[in-house]
Amino acid sequence: MANHTQFGFQDASSPIMEELIEFHDHALMVALAICSLVLYILALMLSEKLSSNTVDAQEVELVWTILPAIVLVMLALPSLQILYMMDEIDEPDLTLKAIGHQWYWTYEYTDFKDLSFDSYMLPTTDLPLGHYRLLEVDHRIIIPMESPIRIIVTADDVLHSWAIPSLGVKTDAIPGRLNQTSFITTRPGVFYGQCSEICGANHSFMPIVVESAPLTHFENWSSLLSS
């Protein structure tokens, strides 16, 4: 859960988010190395310790051609690996469908016949003590912990976006189209997200809440909700 003084990412709660944070740190280190090298060369040129005559300097041209290529490879390889991991969906344990509306979400557990519900934001007047304003909903998504979850996202009216930052998930909800992604929660907990596509006047009032729980708790909850 983010707070008002936080500058970095939320704590990772899925393997994908852990990889994204590592890639972010890797890219920052590459950018820091480039800035340091450029500043060092500028300092040498300003102090006249390095000749600024680069006409027909084949060695310099070779260096400034090879170095950017190496930097691009250093960034492209881990990036492609993460993209492949995010798109890989192999035999999920549970499939969940999220449908965006103005301005709430509908969830369907497609592996269960009658398990579906609407999820609205709780008004501040109905908010229980200790819960987060503008983030809590009347019906949370319950998923089993450490299980591959596939989520299919679409919309009923306009563009929406289903996003949970701590899980590294952000998928556009487009009317007439199905997008899918997958994630695994590595620990129990409650994870908050919001619609990340400006979808109208109440765009800021359609939060997403995912609760990761042990498998037995999920089975009990699904049985009660289906009955």
Phi, psi and omega in degrees: 000126181283156175232175189288347178254009185273132179253336183264194179285161170291160178300133182292135178236013178211155179301324180296317181294325176298317178295321180295319179294319177297320178293323177299314179295321178298315180294323178295322178294322177296315179296322178295320178296319179295314180298319180296318179296316180296316179296323179295316179294320178298319179297320178295320181291321180290329178273004178062023174273350179233128182292134178270004179277100183251017179290125179059037178262088185294327180295317179294317179298323178294319181294314184281359170265319183284318183301312177299325178295319178295318179298316180298320178295319179298329179271326186287319185298308177294329178295315179296323178298316180293319178300319178295319179295324181289328182272348184281119178233105187236105176050069178292150177283336183210139177245129182236136178248129179245127182241121181272137176230166170270104000225082178199173179242145172246134182240135177233124174272098190291344176278351178243143189292311188242023184262096177207153181197161173265148182234111179251153174290139177284129175297155181300326181292336181258006187285125177295157181297131178092354179269163187271129178290139179069005180236340184273147181236166181281334177227113178277157170278126176253127179228152177285139181288147177058034177236137177295124182245127173257131178240130178255126188240133174211180180223156182260339186226295182234182179291133172229179176210126183264114188222133172233100186303317185289344177260356181069034184242130173206111184228131180288139175256110186244129179301132179080006181222144177253123171250148181223152175207176182218160178201164176225128175273133184266353181207157175288152180159180178243125185241133187250147176209179180214165171295129185250022176229125182298114190237011178138191187298323182256033179304324184279003186239035174227071183287170180232131179230122178245126177249118178266127186220162175301158185300320181297321178295318179296319180296318178296318180295315180295325179293317179295320183288329181282333185279000000 
